[in-house]
PDB file of C-alpha atoms in Angstrom:
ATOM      1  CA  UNK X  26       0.000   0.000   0.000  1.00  0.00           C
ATOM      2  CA  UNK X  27       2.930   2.237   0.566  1.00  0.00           C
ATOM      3  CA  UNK X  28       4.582   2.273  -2.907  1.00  0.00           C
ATOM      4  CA  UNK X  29       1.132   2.266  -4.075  1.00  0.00           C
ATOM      5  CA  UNK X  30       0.910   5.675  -2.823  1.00  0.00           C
ATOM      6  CA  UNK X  31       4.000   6.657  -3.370  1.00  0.00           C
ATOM      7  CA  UNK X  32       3.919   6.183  -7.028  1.00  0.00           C
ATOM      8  CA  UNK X  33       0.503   7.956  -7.443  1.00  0.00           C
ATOM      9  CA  UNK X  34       1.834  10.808  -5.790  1.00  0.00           C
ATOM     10  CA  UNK X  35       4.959  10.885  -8.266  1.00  0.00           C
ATOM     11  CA  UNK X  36       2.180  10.006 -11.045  1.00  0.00           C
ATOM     12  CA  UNK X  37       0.421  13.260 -10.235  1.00  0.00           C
ATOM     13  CA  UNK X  38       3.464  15.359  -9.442  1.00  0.00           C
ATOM     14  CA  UNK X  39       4.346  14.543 -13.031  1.00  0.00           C
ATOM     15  CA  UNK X  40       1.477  14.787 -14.281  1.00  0.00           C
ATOM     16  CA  UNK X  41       1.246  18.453 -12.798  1.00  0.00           C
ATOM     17  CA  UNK X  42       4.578  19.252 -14.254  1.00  0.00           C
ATOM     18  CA  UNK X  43       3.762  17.569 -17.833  1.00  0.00           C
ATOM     19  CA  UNK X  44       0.253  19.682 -17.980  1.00  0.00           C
ATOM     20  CA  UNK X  45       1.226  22.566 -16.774  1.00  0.00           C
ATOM     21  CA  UNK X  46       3.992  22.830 -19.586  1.00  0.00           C
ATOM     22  CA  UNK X  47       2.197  22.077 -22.655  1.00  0.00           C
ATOM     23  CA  UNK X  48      -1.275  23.698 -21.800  1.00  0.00           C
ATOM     24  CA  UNK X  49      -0.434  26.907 -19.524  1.00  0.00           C
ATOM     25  CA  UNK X  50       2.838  26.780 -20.906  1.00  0.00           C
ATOM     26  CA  UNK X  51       4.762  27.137 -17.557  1.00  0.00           C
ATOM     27  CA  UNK X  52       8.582  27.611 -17.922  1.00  0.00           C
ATOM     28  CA  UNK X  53      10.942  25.142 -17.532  1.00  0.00           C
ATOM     29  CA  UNK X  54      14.444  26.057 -16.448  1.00  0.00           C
ATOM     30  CA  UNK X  55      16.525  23.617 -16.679  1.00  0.00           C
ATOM     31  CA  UNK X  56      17.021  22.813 -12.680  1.00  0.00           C
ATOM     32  CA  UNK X  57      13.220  22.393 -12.861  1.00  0.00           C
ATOM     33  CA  UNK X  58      13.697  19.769 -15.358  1.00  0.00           C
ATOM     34  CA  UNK X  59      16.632  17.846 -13.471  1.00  0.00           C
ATOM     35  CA  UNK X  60      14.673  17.811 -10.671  1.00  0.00           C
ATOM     36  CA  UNK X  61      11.334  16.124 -12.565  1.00  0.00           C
ATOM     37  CA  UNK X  62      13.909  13.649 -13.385  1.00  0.00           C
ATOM     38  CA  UNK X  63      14.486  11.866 -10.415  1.00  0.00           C
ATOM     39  CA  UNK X  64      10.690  11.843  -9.668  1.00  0.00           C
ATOM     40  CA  UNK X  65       9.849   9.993 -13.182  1.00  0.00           C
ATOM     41  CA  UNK X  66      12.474   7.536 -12.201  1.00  0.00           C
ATOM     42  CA  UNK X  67      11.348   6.645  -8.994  1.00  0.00           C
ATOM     43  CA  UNK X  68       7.846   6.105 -10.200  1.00  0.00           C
ATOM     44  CA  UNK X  69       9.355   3.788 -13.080  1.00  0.00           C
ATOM     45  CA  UNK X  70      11.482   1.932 -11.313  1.00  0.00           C
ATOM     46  CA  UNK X  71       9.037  -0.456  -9.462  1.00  0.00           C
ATOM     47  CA  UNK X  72       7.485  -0.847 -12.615  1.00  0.00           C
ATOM     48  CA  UNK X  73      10.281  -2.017 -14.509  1.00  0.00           C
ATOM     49  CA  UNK X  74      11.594  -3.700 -11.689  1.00  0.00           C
ATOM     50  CA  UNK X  75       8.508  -6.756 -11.351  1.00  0.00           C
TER      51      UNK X  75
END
């Protein structure tokens, strides 16, 4: 139940990021970027993983 809800919360932090670039069209400095990064690999990594 944990890493369920850890990954969900990555899943939607993502998914925040992801939206907010393409349809408000947020910035995205670099160090914004690297620190997505990390996020999207810790929410992929039990996936790939099992």
């Amino acid at each position: 139940m944990g890493t369920a809800c850890a990954v969900w919360s990555g899943v939607g932090g993502v998914g925040a990021f992801i939206v907010g670039a393409i349809f408000f069209a947020d910035s995205m400095p670099q160090m914004l970027r690297l620190g997505v990064l990390p996020i999207a690999c810790g929410v992929a990594a039990p996936r790939v993983s099992s």
